PDB file of C-alpha atoms in Angstrom:
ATOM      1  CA  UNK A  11     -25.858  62.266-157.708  1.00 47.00           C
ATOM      2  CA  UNK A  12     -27.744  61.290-153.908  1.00 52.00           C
ATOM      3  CA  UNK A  13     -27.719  57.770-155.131  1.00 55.00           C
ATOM      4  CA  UNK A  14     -23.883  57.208-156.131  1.00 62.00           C
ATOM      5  CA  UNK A  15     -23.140  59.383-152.802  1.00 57.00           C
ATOM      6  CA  UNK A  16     -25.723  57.189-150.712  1.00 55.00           C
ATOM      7  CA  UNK A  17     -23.807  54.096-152.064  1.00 56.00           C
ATOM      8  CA  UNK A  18     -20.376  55.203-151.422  1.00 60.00           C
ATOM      9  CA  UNK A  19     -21.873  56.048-147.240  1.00 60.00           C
ATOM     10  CA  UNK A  20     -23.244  52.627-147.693  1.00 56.00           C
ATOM     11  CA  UNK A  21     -20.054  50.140-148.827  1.00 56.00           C
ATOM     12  CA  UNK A  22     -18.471  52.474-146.370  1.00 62.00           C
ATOM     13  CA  UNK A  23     -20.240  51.452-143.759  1.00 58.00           C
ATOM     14  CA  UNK A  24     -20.439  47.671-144.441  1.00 57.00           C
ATOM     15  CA  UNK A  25     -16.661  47.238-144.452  1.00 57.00           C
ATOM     16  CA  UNK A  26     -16.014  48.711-141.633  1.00 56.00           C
ATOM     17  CA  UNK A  27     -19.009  46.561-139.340  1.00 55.00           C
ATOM     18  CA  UNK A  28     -17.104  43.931-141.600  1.00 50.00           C
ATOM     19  CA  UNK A  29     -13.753  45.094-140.212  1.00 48.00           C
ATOM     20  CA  UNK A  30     -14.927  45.413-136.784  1.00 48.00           C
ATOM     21  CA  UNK A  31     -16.273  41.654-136.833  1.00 51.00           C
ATOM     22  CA  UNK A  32     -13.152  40.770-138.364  1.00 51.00           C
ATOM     23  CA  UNK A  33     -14.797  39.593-141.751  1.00 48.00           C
ATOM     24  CA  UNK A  34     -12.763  42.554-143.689  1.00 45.00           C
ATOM     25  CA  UNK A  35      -9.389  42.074-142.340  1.00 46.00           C
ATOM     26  CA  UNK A  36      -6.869  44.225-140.576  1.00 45.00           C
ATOM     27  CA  UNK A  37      -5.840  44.428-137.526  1.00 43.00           C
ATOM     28  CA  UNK A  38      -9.470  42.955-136.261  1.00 41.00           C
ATOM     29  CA  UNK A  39      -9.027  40.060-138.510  1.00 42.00           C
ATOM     30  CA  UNK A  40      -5.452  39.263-136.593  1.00 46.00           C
ATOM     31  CA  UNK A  41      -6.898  38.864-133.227  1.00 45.00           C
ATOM     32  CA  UNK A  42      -8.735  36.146-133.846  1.00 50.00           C
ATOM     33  CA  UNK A  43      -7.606  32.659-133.193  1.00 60.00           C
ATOM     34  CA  UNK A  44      -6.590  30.590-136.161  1.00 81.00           C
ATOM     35  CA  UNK A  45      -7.572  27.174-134.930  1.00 89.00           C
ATOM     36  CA  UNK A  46      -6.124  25.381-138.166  1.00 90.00           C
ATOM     37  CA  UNK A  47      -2.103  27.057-137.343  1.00 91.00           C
ATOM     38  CA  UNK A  48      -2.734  25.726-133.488  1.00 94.00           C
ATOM     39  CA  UNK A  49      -3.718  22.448-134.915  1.00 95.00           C
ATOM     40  CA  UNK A  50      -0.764  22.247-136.990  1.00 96.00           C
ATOM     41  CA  UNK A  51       1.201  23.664-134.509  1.00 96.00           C
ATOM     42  CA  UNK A  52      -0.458  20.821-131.610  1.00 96.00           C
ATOM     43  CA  UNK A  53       0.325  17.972-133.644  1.00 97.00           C
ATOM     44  CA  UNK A  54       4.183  18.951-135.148  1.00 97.00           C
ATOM     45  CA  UNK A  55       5.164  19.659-131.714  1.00 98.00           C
ATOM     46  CA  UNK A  56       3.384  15.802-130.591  1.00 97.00           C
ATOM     47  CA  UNK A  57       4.820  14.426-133.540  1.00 97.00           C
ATOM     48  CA  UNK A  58       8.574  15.826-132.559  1.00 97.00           C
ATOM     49  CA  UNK A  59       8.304  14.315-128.820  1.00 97.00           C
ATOM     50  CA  UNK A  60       7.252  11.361-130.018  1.00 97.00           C
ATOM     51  CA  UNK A  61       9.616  10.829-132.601  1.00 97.00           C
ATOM     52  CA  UNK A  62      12.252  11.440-130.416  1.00 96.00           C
ATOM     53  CA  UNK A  63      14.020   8.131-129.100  1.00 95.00           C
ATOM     54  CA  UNK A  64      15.185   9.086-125.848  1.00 93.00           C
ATOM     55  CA  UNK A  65      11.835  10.096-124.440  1.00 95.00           C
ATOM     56  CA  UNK A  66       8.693   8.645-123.522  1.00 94.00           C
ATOM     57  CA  UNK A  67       5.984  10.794-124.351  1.00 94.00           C
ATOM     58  CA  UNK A  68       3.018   8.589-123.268  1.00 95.00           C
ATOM     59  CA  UNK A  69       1.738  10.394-120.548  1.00 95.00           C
ATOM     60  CA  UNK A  70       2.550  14.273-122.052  1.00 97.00           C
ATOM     61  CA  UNK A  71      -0.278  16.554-123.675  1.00 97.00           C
ATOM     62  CA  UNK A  72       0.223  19.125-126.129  1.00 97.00           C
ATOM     63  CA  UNK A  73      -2.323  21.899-126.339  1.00 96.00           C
ATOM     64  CA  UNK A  74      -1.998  25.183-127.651  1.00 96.00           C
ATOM     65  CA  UNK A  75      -3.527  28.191-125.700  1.00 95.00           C
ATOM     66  CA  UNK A  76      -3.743  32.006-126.364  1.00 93.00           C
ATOM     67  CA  UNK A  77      -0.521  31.273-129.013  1.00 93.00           C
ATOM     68  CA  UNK A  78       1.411  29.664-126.751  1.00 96.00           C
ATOM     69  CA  UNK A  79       2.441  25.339-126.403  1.00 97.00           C
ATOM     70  CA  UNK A  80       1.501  24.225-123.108  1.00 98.00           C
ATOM     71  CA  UNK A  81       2.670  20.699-122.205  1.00 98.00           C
ATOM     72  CA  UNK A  82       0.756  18.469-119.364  1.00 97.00           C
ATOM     73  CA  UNK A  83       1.362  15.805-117.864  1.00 97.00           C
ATOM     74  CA  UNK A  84       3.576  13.852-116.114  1.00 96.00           C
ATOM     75  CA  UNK A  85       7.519  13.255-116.332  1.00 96.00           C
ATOM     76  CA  UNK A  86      10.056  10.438-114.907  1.00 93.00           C
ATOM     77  CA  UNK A  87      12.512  12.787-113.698  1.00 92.00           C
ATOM     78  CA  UNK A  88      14.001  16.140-114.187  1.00 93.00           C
ATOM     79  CA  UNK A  89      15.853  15.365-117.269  1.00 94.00           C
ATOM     80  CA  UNK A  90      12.716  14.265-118.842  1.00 95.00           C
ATOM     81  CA  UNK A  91      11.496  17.581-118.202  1.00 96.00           C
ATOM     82  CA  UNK A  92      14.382  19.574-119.712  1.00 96.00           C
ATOM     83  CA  UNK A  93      14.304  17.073-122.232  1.00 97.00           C
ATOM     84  CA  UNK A  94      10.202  18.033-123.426  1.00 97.00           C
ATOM     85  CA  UNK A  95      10.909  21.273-123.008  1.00 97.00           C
ATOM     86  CA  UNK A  96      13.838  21.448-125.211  1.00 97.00           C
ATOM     87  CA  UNK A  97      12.169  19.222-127.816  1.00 98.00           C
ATOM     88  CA  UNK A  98       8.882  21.304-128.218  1.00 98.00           C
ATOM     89  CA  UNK A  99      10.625  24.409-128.305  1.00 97.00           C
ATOM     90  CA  UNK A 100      12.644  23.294-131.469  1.00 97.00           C
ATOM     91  CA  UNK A 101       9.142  22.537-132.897  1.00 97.00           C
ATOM     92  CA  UNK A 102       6.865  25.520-131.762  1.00 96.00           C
ATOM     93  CA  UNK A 103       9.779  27.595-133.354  1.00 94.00           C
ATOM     94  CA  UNK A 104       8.883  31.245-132.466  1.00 94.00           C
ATOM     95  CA  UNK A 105       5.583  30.293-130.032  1.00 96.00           C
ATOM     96  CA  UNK A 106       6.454  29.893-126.396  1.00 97.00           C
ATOM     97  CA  UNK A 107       6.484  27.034-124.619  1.00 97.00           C
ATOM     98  CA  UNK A 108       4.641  26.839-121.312  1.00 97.00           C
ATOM     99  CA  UNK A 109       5.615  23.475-118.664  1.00 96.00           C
ATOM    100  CA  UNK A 110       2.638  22.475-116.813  1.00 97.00           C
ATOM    101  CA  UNK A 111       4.587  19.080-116.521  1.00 96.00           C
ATOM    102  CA  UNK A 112       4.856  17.347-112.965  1.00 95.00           C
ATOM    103  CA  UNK A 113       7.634  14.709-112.170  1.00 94.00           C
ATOM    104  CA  UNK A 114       6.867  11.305-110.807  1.00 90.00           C
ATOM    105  CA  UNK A 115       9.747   9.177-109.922  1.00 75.00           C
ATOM    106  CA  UNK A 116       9.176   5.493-109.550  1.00 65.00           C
ATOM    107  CA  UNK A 117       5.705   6.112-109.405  1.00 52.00           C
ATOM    108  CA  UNK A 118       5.878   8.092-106.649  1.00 52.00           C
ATOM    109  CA  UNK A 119       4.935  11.858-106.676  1.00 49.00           C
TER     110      UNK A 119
END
């Protein structure tokens, strides 16, 4: 009767050090960065400015930090600007969308 008792403390305490690495799941689990979504998420929301055909998105970077798309780089004008921000919020869907972009007109900044 100790043993079956002993193993019952025992798988007890495994799952939750498991649950407090966030091997067993729950809440723990959640925390954690998935690094496969914010690659999927990276390259749909790169893949949506540059398949649009009214802007140039040579000189933009996508990244995705701490959930959120956070485009960097440098724009042509303020329209360009709206324009980004409007096309990777359609993409990111729910994630928000944070502009780290700067303007450059004619080269200038």
């Amino acid at each position: 009767m100790n043993i079956s008792y002993t193993k019952r403390i025992l798988v007890i305490c495994a799952y939750l050090g498991m649950a407090a690495y966030g091997l067993g799941g729950g809440a723990a689990r959640a925390a954690a960065p998935n690094s496969a979504a914010d690659e999927e998420l990276s390259q749909r929301v790169t893949a949506a400015l540059h398949a649009d055909p009214y802007f140039y998105d040579e000189h933009v970077r996508v990244s995705i930090e701490k959930g959120d798309v956070v485009l960097r780089g440098i724009v042509a004008s303020e329209w360009d600007l709206r324009d980004a921000i409007r096309i990777a919020s359609k993409a990111a869907g729910d994630r928000r969308v944070i502009d780290n972009l700067s303007i450059t007109q004619g080269g200038n900044r």
